[in-house]
XYZ file of C-alpha atoms in Angstrom:
596
model
C 103.807 -24.297 -35.154
C 103.952 -27.563 -33.637
C 102.780 -30.698 -35.345
C 100.398 -31.198 -32.386
C 98.582 -27.929 -33.162
C 98.522 -28.942 -36.941
C 96.971 -32.152 -36.249
C 94.290 -30.570 -33.882
C 93.426 -28.089 -36.612
C 93.227 -30.785 -39.270
C 90.814 -32.782 -37.121
C 88.562 -29.748 -36.684
C 88.445 -28.901 -40.425
C 87.527 -32.551 -41.181
C 84.581 -32.254 -38.948
C 85.830 -34.389 -35.925
C 85.037 -33.015 -32.410
C 88.119 -31.792 -30.609
C 88.650 -32.686 -26.845
C 88.767 -30.182 -24.208
C 92.566 -31.039 -23.858
C 93.180 -30.090 -27.517
C 91.307 -26.804 -26.861
C 93.428 -25.944 -23.989
C 96.536 -26.671 -26.331
C 95.033 -24.032 -28.790
C 94.330 -21.477 -26.134
C 97.916 -21.772 -24.761
C 99.625 -20.993 -28.149
C 101.751 -17.832 -27.947
C 103.461 -17.941 -31.127
C 102.135 -15.406 -33.681
C 102.370 -17.919 -36.408
C 100.449 -20.523 -34.458
C 97.760 -18.028 -33.472
C 97.571 -17.129 -37.161
C 96.890 -20.582 -38.158
C 94.384 -21.045 -35.460
C 92.551 -17.916 -37.003
C 92.771 -19.150 -40.542
C 91.280 -22.515 -39.602
C 88.539 -20.972 -37.638
C 87.740 -18.700 -40.616
C 87.832 -21.647 -42.965
C 85.593 -23.717 -40.751
C 83.054 -20.762 -40.658
C 83.057 -20.678 -44.480
C 82.395 -24.381 -44.665
C 79.461 -24.132 -42.215
C 77.800 -20.792 -43.005
C 79.398 -19.196 -45.992
C 80.189 -15.642 -46.458
C 76.973 -14.332 -45.228
C 77.189 -12.017 -42.177
C 73.691 -11.535 -40.291
C 72.552 -8.783 -38.137
C 69.073 -7.852 -36.524
C 67.434 -4.441 -36.189
C 66.332 -4.739 -32.499
C 65.846 -2.931 -29.284
C 67.360 -3.933 -26.012
C 65.017 -3.276 -22.892
C 66.261 -3.730 -19.488
C 63.099 -3.210 -17.548
C 64.645 -3.101 -14.016
C 68.069 -3.090 -12.265
C 66.703 -3.811 -8.888
C 67.995 -7.469 -8.142
C 68.224 -9.636 -5.043
C 71.631 -11.005 -6.075
C 75.069 -9.558 -5.682
C 77.298 -10.842 -8.416
C 80.982 -9.829 -7.923
C 81.169 -8.621 -11.640
C 78.058 -6.664 -11.802
C 77.776 -2.919 -12.000
C 74.172 -2.796 -13.147
C 72.338 -4.137 -10.145
C 70.932 -1.777 -7.366
C 68.760 -2.249 -4.289
C 65.308 -0.834 -4.334
C 65.493 2.880 -3.449
C 69.225 3.159 -4.010
C 70.563 5.939 -6.149
C 70.548 4.828 -9.827
C 67.839 2.204 -9.361
C 65.132 2.009 -11.995
C 61.963 0.123 -12.646
C 60.061 0.765 -15.981
C 56.237 0.607 -15.905
C 54.287 -0.982 -18.552
C 53.721 2.379 -20.282
C 57.381 3.168 -20.524
C 58.118 -0.313 -21.918
C 55.327 0.069 -24.648
C 56.766 3.425 -25.546
C 60.257 1.885 -26.084
C 58.624 -0.876 -28.233
C 56.842 1.637 -30.289
C 59.784 3.719 -30.913
C 61.602 0.466 -31.967
C 58.965 -0.511 -34.297
C 58.965 3.073 -35.855
C 62.840 2.536 -36.469
C 62.275 -0.791 -38.411
C 62.938 -3.149 -35.416
C 61.888 -6.873 -35.734
C 62.946 -8.084 -32.325
C 62.921 -6.937 -28.887
C 65.439 -8.362 -26.461
C 64.128 -8.007 -22.880
C 65.757 -9.000 -19.545
C 66.040 -7.436 -16.046
C 67.158 -7.819 -12.457
C 65.468 -10.370 -9.978
C 63.176 -7.847 -8.383
C 61.145 -9.575 -5.555
C 58.474 -6.835 -5.720
C 57.802 -7.421 -9.537
C 54.547 -9.399 -8.948
C 50.958 -9.143 -10.193
C 48.170 -10.607 -8.123
C 50.764 -12.180 -5.740
C 52.706 -13.970 -8.436
C 55.987 -13.278 -10.426
C 54.832 -15.307 -13.447
C 51.578 -13.197 -14.115
C 53.863 -9.988 -13.974
C 56.200 -11.531 -16.573
C 53.282 -12.379 -18.740
C 51.953 -8.796 -18.373
C 55.253 -7.504 -19.858
C 54.966 -9.898 -22.841
C 51.440 -8.859 -23.553
C 52.300 -5.295 -23.339
C 54.586 -5.815 -26.314
C 52.982 -8.665 -28.245
C 49.294 -7.273 -28.200
C 50.131 -4.041 -30.009
C 53.027 -5.585 -32.063
C 52.441 -9.241 -32.786
C 54.863 -9.140 -35.425
C 57.759 -8.458 -33.198
C 60.189 -11.449 -32.159
C 60.672 -11.522 -28.376
C 63.934 -12.619 -27.262
C 63.372 -12.541 -23.509
C 64.126 -13.893 -19.906
C 67.314 -15.855 -19.141
C 67.415 -19.050 -17.253
C 68.190 -17.166 -14.200
C 64.811 -15.368 -14.693
C 63.059 -18.667 -15.263
C 64.599 -20.270 -12.012
C 63.612 -17.046 -10.062
C 59.919 -17.266 -11.246
C 59.649 -20.865 -10.525
C 61.076 -20.366 -7.042
C 58.836 -17.431 -6.303
C 55.502 -19.113 -7.555
C 56.298 -22.808 -6.614
C 56.246 -23.981 -10.306
C 58.544 -26.239 -12.319
C 60.750 -24.887 -14.886
C 58.703 -26.424 -17.631
C 55.486 -24.741 -16.393
C 57.199 -21.411 -16.395
C 58.711 -21.902 -20.023
C 55.574 -23.086 -21.385
C 53.685 -20.145 -20.087
C 56.185 -17.658 -21.401
C 56.357 -19.365 -24.657
C 52.515 -19.384 -24.924
C 52.303 -15.688 -24.043
C 54.597 -14.827 -26.886
C 58.295 -15.205 -26.029
C 60.005 -16.599 -29.227
C 63.405 -17.355 -27.836
C 65.429 -17.475 -24.529
C 68.745 -15.548 -24.064
C 71.440 -17.940 -22.914
C 72.848 -15.387 -20.472
C 73.432 -16.000 -16.757
C 75.854 -18.819 -18.009
C 78.947 -16.818 -17.044
C 81.409 -19.778 -16.853
C 79.676 -23.140 -16.474
C 82.087 -24.245 -13.758
C 80.887 -24.126 -10.316
C 84.278 -23.310 -8.805
C 84.325 -20.203 -10.879
C 80.511 -19.451 -10.129
C 81.204 -19.632 -6.402
C 83.373 -16.468 -6.755
C 81.634 -14.637 -9.658
C 77.885 -15.198 -8.760
C 77.429 -17.499 -5.604
C 73.667 -16.616 -5.424
C 73.091 -17.577 -9.088
C 71.698 -20.743 -10.389
C 74.414 -23.441 -10.615
C 75.704 -25.005 -13.756
C 73.568 -28.002 -13.801
C 70.339 -25.913 -13.337
C 71.322 -23.665 -16.185
C 71.818 -26.648 -18.505
C 68.543 -28.238 -17.350
C 66.549 -25.022 -18.068
C 68.246 -24.691 -21.384
C 67.356 -28.308 -22.351
C 63.842 -27.898 -21.051
C 63.320 -24.920 -23.212
C 64.419 -26.927 -26.341
C 62.082 -29.800 -25.382
C 59.282 -27.258 -25.271
C 60.091 -25.805 -28.618
C 61.790 -22.639 -27.503
C 65.176 -21.740 -29.138
C 68.011 -20.401 -26.907
C 71.266 -18.666 -27.447
C 74.383 -19.537 -25.399
C 77.078 -17.247 -24.010
C 80.352 -17.073 -22.033
C 81.595 -14.393 -20.014
C 85.369 -14.632 -20.411
C 88.653 -12.834 -19.320
C 88.393 -12.566 -15.605
C 89.480 -15.290 -13.070
C 88.773 -18.396 -15.423
C 91.482 -20.688 -16.689
C 91.756 -22.120 -20.311
C 90.793 -25.519 -18.768
C 87.718 -23.943 -17.321
C 86.742 -22.203 -20.631
C 87.122 -25.439 -22.369
C 84.965 -26.987 -19.714
C 82.352 -24.573 -20.527
C 82.431 -25.030 -24.262
C 82.341 -28.782 -23.764
C 79.129 -28.562 -21.768
C 77.466 -26.366 -24.264
C 78.441 -28.878 -26.919
C 77.198 -31.801 -24.928
C 73.823 -29.938 -24.130
C 73.350 -29.270 -27.875
C 74.281 -32.904 -28.876
C 71.727 -34.209 -26.321
C 68.996 -31.804 -27.731
C 69.785 -32.842 -31.331
C 69.846 -36.504 -30.446
C 66.619 -36.496 -28.686
C 64.940 -34.775 -31.607
C 63.858 -31.713 -29.656
C 61.960 -29.083 -31.768
C 64.442 -26.283 -30.802
C 68.171 -25.834 -30.166
C 70.895 -23.421 -29.378
C 71.137 -21.114 -32.313
C 74.223 -19.261 -31.674
C 77.073 -18.749 -29.290
C 78.050 -15.243 -28.070
C 81.339 -14.494 -26.337
C 81.005 -11.818 -23.729
C 84.579 -10.376 -22.617
C 84.568 -9.116 -19.057
C 84.504 -5.257 -18.699
C 85.612 -4.343 -15.234
C 85.955 -0.551 -15.171
C 82.971 0.147 -12.874
C 82.684 -3.573 -11.526
C 82.749 -4.117 -7.767
C 86.246 -3.527 -6.499
C 87.196 -6.743 -5.153
C 86.882 -8.578 -8.544
C 88.230 -5.488 -10.349
C 91.390 -5.611 -8.257
C 91.757 -9.422 -8.695
C 91.335 -9.167 -12.570
C 93.721 -6.159 -12.785
C 92.382 -4.304 -15.733
C 89.141 -2.351 -16.868
C 88.667 -3.317 -20.569
C 88.871 -6.737 -22.455
C 92.100 -7.706 -24.074
C 91.254 -8.048 -27.830
C 93.819 -10.567 -28.729
C 92.554 -13.043 -25.925
C 88.993 -12.563 -27.035
C 89.921 -13.220 -30.601
C 91.870 -16.320 -29.885
C 88.911 -17.702 -27.682
C 86.536 -16.805 -30.410
C 88.482 -18.827 -32.885
C 88.844 -21.849 -30.405
C 85.176 -21.777 -29.765
C 84.341 -21.973 -33.404
C 86.752 -24.973 -33.840
C 85.532 -26.801 -30.815
C 81.729 -26.295 -31.264
C 82.286 -27.177 -34.926
C 79.061 -28.305 -36.671
C 76.974 -28.333 -33.496
C 76.633 -24.619 -32.975
C 77.055 -23.037 -36.380
C 76.310 -19.374 -35.588
C 78.866 -17.334 -33.654
C 78.458 -13.590 -32.537
C 80.855 -11.176 -31.105
C 79.800 -8.401 -28.775
C 80.267 -4.970 -30.159
C 79.264 -3.450 -27.068
C 82.225 -4.957 -25.197
C 84.774 -5.000 -28.062
C 83.692 -1.894 -29.989
C 82.454 -2.324 -33.571
C 86.079 -2.442 -34.959
C 86.944 -5.363 -32.672
C 83.694 -7.071 -33.377
C 84.205 -6.727 -37.211
C 87.720 -8.315 -36.709
C 86.110 -11.173 -35.051
C 84.548 -11.936 -38.365
C 87.909 -13.163 -39.426
C 88.186 -15.174 -36.423
C 85.102 -17.395 -36.994
C 82.126 -15.113 -36.320
C 79.342 -14.829 -38.804
C 76.802 -12.636 -37.007
C 77.342 -9.035 -35.960
C 74.490 -8.968 -33.456
C 71.956 -6.249 -33.459
C 71.394 -2.358 -33.273
C 70.319 -2.653 -29.801
C 69.263 1.056 -29.677
C 70.091 1.116 -26.025
C 71.941 -1.013 -23.559
C 72.563 -0.591 -19.755
C 74.180 -3.839 -18.112
C 77.559 -3.600 -19.991
C 77.575 0.228 -20.387
C 77.071 0.732 -16.633
C 80.174 -1.485 -16.217
C 82.199 0.895 -18.353
C 82.242 -0.633 -21.786
C 83.384 1.747 -24.510
C 81.733 0.210 -27.511
C 78.459 2.190 -27.208
C 74.977 1.394 -26.726
C 73.327 1.930 -30.164
C 74.371 1.257 -33.747
C 72.634 2.005 -36.851
C 71.966 -0.291 -39.757
C 74.774 1.514 -41.744
C 77.093 0.580 -38.753
C 76.164 -3.143 -38.999
C 76.602 -3.288 -42.689
C 79.629 -0.911 -42.862
C 83.218 -2.161 -43.685
C 85.586 -1.712 -40.872
C 89.169 -0.871 -41.738
C 90.349 -4.007 -40.134
C 88.789 -6.024 -42.996
C 91.132 -6.146 -45.847
C 89.755 -5.697 -49.358
C 89.406 -9.349 -50.439
C 87.517 -10.272 -47.439
C 85.342 -7.105 -47.465
C 84.421 -7.755 -50.951
C 83.415 -11.521 -50.369
C 81.172 -10.799 -47.260
C 77.514 -10.115 -47.642
C 75.622 -8.359 -44.816
C 72.010 -9.676 -44.578
C 69.406 -8.669 -41.959
C 67.903 -11.450 -40.195
C 64.312 -10.995 -38.983
C 64.193 -13.546 -36.102
C 66.534 -15.433 -34.026
C 69.036 -17.353 -35.879
C 68.386 -21.088 -36.764
C 71.486 -23.269 -37.212
C 71.834 -23.935 -40.987
C 72.478 -27.327 -42.423
C 76.044 -28.433 -41.496
C 78.641 -30.741 -42.797
C 77.429 -33.530 -40.167
C 76.361 -35.692 -43.113
C 79.879 -35.866 -44.476
C 81.712 -36.015 -41.081
C 83.178 -39.348 -39.958
C 80.800 -41.618 -38.191
C 81.911 -43.418 -35.050
C 81.817 -47.231 -34.953
C 79.073 -47.004 -32.254
C 76.895 -44.934 -34.458
C 77.430 -47.374 -37.411
C 76.706 -50.262 -35.162
C 73.510 -48.779 -33.831
C 72.246 -47.669 -37.286
C 72.961 -51.081 -38.676
C 70.887 -52.692 -35.870
C 68.026 -50.469 -36.222
C 67.862 -51.106 -40.150
C 68.369 -54.895 -39.481
C 65.387 -54.858 -36.916
C 63.179 -53.005 -39.336
C 64.040 -55.402 -42.176
C 63.147 -58.305 -39.819
C 59.852 -56.634 -38.857
C 58.808 -56.163 -42.508
C 59.747 -59.988 -43.186
C 57.674 -61.012 -40.348
C 54.702 -58.987 -41.593
C 55.001 -60.633 -44.984
C 55.554 -64.192 -43.328
C 52.450 -63.728 -41.284
C 50.533 -62.091 -44.336
C 49.694 -59.019 -42.205
C 48.479 -57.294 -45.343
C 46.624 -54.609 -43.397
C 49.753 -53.343 -41.775
C 51.858 -53.691 -45.051
C 49.448 -51.605 -47.004
C 49.445 -48.857 -44.282
C 53.354 -48.833 -44.534
C 53.203 -48.312 -48.143
C 50.666 -45.513 -47.809
C 53.079 -43.724 -45.167
C 55.882 -44.314 -47.573
C 54.184 -42.830 -50.410
C 53.195 -39.768 -48.278
C 56.897 -39.331 -46.960
C 58.802 -39.701 -50.281
C 56.417 -39.196 -53.135
C 54.286 -36.125 -52.108
C 54.121 -33.404 -54.610
C 56.936 -31.097 -53.520
C 58.516 -33.769 -51.335
C 61.833 -35.364 -51.231
C 61.750 -37.165 -54.458
C 60.218 -34.223 -56.299
C 63.059 -31.925 -54.966
C 65.619 -34.346 -55.889
C 64.334 -34.668 -59.532
C 64.226 -30.885 -59.687
C 67.732 -30.169 -58.144
C 69.558 -32.949 -59.872
C 67.895 -33.172 -63.222
C 65.775 -29.969 -63.595
C 62.632 -32.153 -63.943
C 59.236 -30.727 -62.986
C 56.440 -33.128 -62.185
C 53.312 -32.567 -64.402
C 50.387 -30.748 -63.000
C 48.204 -33.778 -62.817
C 50.630 -35.666 -60.788
C 49.051 -34.134 -57.475
C 45.463 -35.299 -58.030
C 46.865 -38.776 -59.302
C 49.157 -39.208 -56.219
C 46.346 -38.493 -53.790
C 43.916 -40.735 -55.541
C 46.547 -43.625 -55.228
C 47.116 -42.929 -51.575
C 43.224 -42.988 -51.106
C 42.916 -46.224 -52.954
C 45.688 -47.925 -50.918
C 43.934 -46.881 -47.764
C 40.545 -48.195 -48.968
C 42.115 -51.535 -49.870
C 43.785 -51.669 -46.377
C 40.507 -51.160 -44.726
C 38.922 -53.934 -46.983
C 41.667 -56.305 -45.974
C 41.127 -55.519 -42.442
C 37.427 -56.260 -42.673
C 37.980 -59.534 -44.440
C 40.578 -60.887 -42.077
C 38.756 -59.900 -38.840
C 38.102 -62.943 -36.619
C 34.458 -63.831 -36.618
C 32.801 -62.949 -33.384
C 31.530 -65.976 -31.009
C 28.023 -66.758 -31.334
C 25.864 -65.790 -28.328
C 24.661 -69.377 -27.679
C 28.164 -70.623 -26.751
C 29.725 -67.621 -25.055
C 29.517 -69.172 -21.615
C 31.092 -72.406 -22.745
C 33.919 -70.517 -24.305
C 34.816 -69.105 -21.079
C 34.788 -72.175 -19.002
C 37.260 -74.906 -18.091
C 34.964 -77.917 -18.284
C 35.427 -81.180 -16.460
C 33.270 -84.094 -15.236
C 30.948 -82.195 -13.328
C 28.201 -79.838 -14.147
C 29.094 -76.239 -15.568
C 28.872 -73.584 -12.863
C 29.370 -69.819 -12.586
C 32.789 -70.492 -10.832
C 34.008 -72.244 -13.989
C 33.512 -68.959 -16.034
C 35.262 -66.958 -13.341
C 38.182 -69.227 -13.254
C 38.834 -68.978 -16.858
C 38.117 -65.239 -16.870
C 40.869 -64.913 -14.217
C 43.181 -66.751 -16.397
C 42.469 -64.703 -19.442
C 42.853 -61.371 -17.401
C 45.723 -62.148 -15.187
C 47.392 -65.518 -16.314
C 47.183 -66.456 -12.792
C 48.042 -70.107 -13.044
C 47.983 -70.878 -9.352
C 44.314 -69.617 -8.971
C 43.221 -72.040 -11.812
C 45.176 -74.961 -10.605
C 43.738 -74.754 -7.222
C 40.304 -74.816 -8.623
C 40.572 -77.577 -11.186
C 43.158 -79.958 -9.830
C 41.018 -81.519 -7.082
C 41.311 -85.209 -6.130
C 38.563 -86.554 -8.260
C 39.481 -84.451 -11.441
C 40.646 -86.764 -14.045
C 40.401 -84.923 -17.473
C 38.960 -81.774 -18.917
C 38.767 -79.420 -22.072
C 40.617 -76.221 -21.842
C 38.435 -73.617 -23.644
C 39.170 -70.164 -24.937
C 40.098 -68.146 -28.027
C 43.502 -68.148 -29.642
C 46.139 -66.308 -27.584
C 44.282 -66.452 -24.310
C 46.883 -68.444 -22.325
C 45.852 -72.073 -22.779
C 49.232 -73.415 -23.455
C 50.922 -71.268 -20.854
C 48.439 -72.643 -18.290
C 49.387 -76.221 -19.046
C 53.215 -75.785 -19.419
C 53.647 -73.484 -16.468
C 51.084 -74.774 -14.126
C 49.352 -78.027 -14.478
C 52.173 -80.371 -15.967
C 54.579 -79.291 -13.105
C 52.052 -79.798 -10.501
C 51.419 -83.340 -11.676
C 54.959 -84.019 -11.668
C 55.344 -83.495 -7.963
C 55.974 -86.750 -5.836
C 53.018 -86.092 -3.631
C 50.481 -85.642 -6.446
C 47.328 -87.655 -5.927
C 46.101 -87.590 -9.473
C 46.250 -90.836 -11.393
C 46.275 -88.935 -14.691
C 44.947 -86.109 -16.607
C 43.679 -85.879 -20.054
C 43.257 -82.483 -21.773
C 42.215 -81.204 -25.132
C 41.921 -77.783 -26.653
C 38.707 -76.802 -28.243
C 36.751 -73.778 -29.278
C 33.512 -75.313 -30.532
C 31.200 -78.306 -29.768
C 32.438 -78.791 -26.245
C 29.944 -81.537 -25.353
C 30.724 -83.529 -28.569
C 34.407 -83.236 -27.503
C 33.690 -84.537 -24.039
C 31.923 -87.388 -25.271
C 34.590 -88.309 -27.696
C 37.135 -87.919 -24.994
C 35.151 -90.066 -22.490
C 34.838 -92.889 -25.298
C 38.658 -92.857 -25.884
C 39.450 -92.914 -22.172
C 37.112 -95.726 -21.439
C 38.332 -97.640 -24.419
C 41.801 -97.260 -23.305
C 41.109 -98.545 -19.794
C 39.377 -101.581 -21.117
C 42.374 -102.420 -23.449
C 44.665 -102.390 -20.305
C 46.186 -99.154 -21.118
C 46.947 -96.364 -18.627
C 46.743 -92.586 -19.343
C 50.183 -91.367 -18.434
C 50.995 -88.125 -16.796
């Protein structure tokens, strides 16, 4: 094995993100020794991220119709309406399948179908899909519904003139618990133009997945591999999935991609042009396993759960994938049409015993270490090693700047004696960190086996309440006193050596609202205006008015004003005017001149 491959694997195991070029290097390896090292590295990373637990779900797959407007070159499932082999289940048939699934212990229904233009209710596509959801969720609210791919969301939105967000929110509110990440095929538009030219493009698929995360709907992710795509295009697909997940997590969305599922191409019954171009009917297991391992290494901590397709690889091949980075064996399905109609030989139904069974391809040490656990709902990505992975310099700089900004803010609150805000911050910190059963309590229990006394909870909430009451008291005591009704008009005026008018009040009101210096200047800097008192509450814009407007105006060469005398005041305006007049007269008598 070359040093280059060793370096790549070391980087992946240390938690670093591989580049697409490095992924291509791994996919191009042909040496049995190098491939074994890639397998072992993927298996080791799987152990680091999710341990030795293999999960599965008891579920039923329901394909409600294969009538579809699109003509994907790989699809043996689709039919035109009225064509031999076409089907469209009615609501009663769907309910019957769900009922049978529940009787067999299912906790999940996976439902997808073709894009049937006639599948409408009251003239709309969305009401029809909501009807399907209600048909399952009304009698069986406990079932997790994993339904309707990004392609179906785009189809509904187009037919009903809705946004993707509107469609997803309606499906979610009706009862969909997660979205299948199918219709991805290969996220490279050059490949999609051959495989599925009528399908949504790469950008739209990613947009819909991101919108689902933003709206709190988890999704899976998939790749259809082993047909016309190149290793570079496979890595471009994985890079876009990783980037989408990073964006979701960085934005703090309430949901994310829960797992990655590799779907090797089955071409036995696929349309002849693509079948001839690919040149084989069944997946090449070795290629699928190598791509499985590279996907685990490339997606790393960002997508921790990986699942093979036993329908496409067979249960033996899927179990072997557990040694190549996978940690989830999928579901029992009970029935499946899309892949089986393409000629897959893996079957369409598995029992719980099949999912938990030990395949001969697992040697004794591995088989004895792995624990098979039924999962009741869609996988959630577990805590990963992201906390221990190396941080980039940009991330460190950004974090440092945020901490410094927060510390400066706290210092400013203390300097300005903003006790109300500081007390509220103390209350929030108490609730975040010291709540019974919170961060500190868990730390003490996990690290030192210390349990907080029973009376802690009542004492804690008493302290929180007292701090809040004190904060309210401080707010009341520091609240500025309201202006007296008698001088309200005077406090809203710019007073000069002329009688007070309603126009004066309006001038200053405009200054307070708009900071419109020009309007105020035009009103007060007349030829006979010599001095005045600028009235108003703190922060209303008096200083800005002088600095940005009046003083520059007086500095103009053609200014006709001999001088201006201005004082700030917020009380006793008439006394202030009299004192200012006396000072001005005295200054003139003494031979002085009030300068600009």
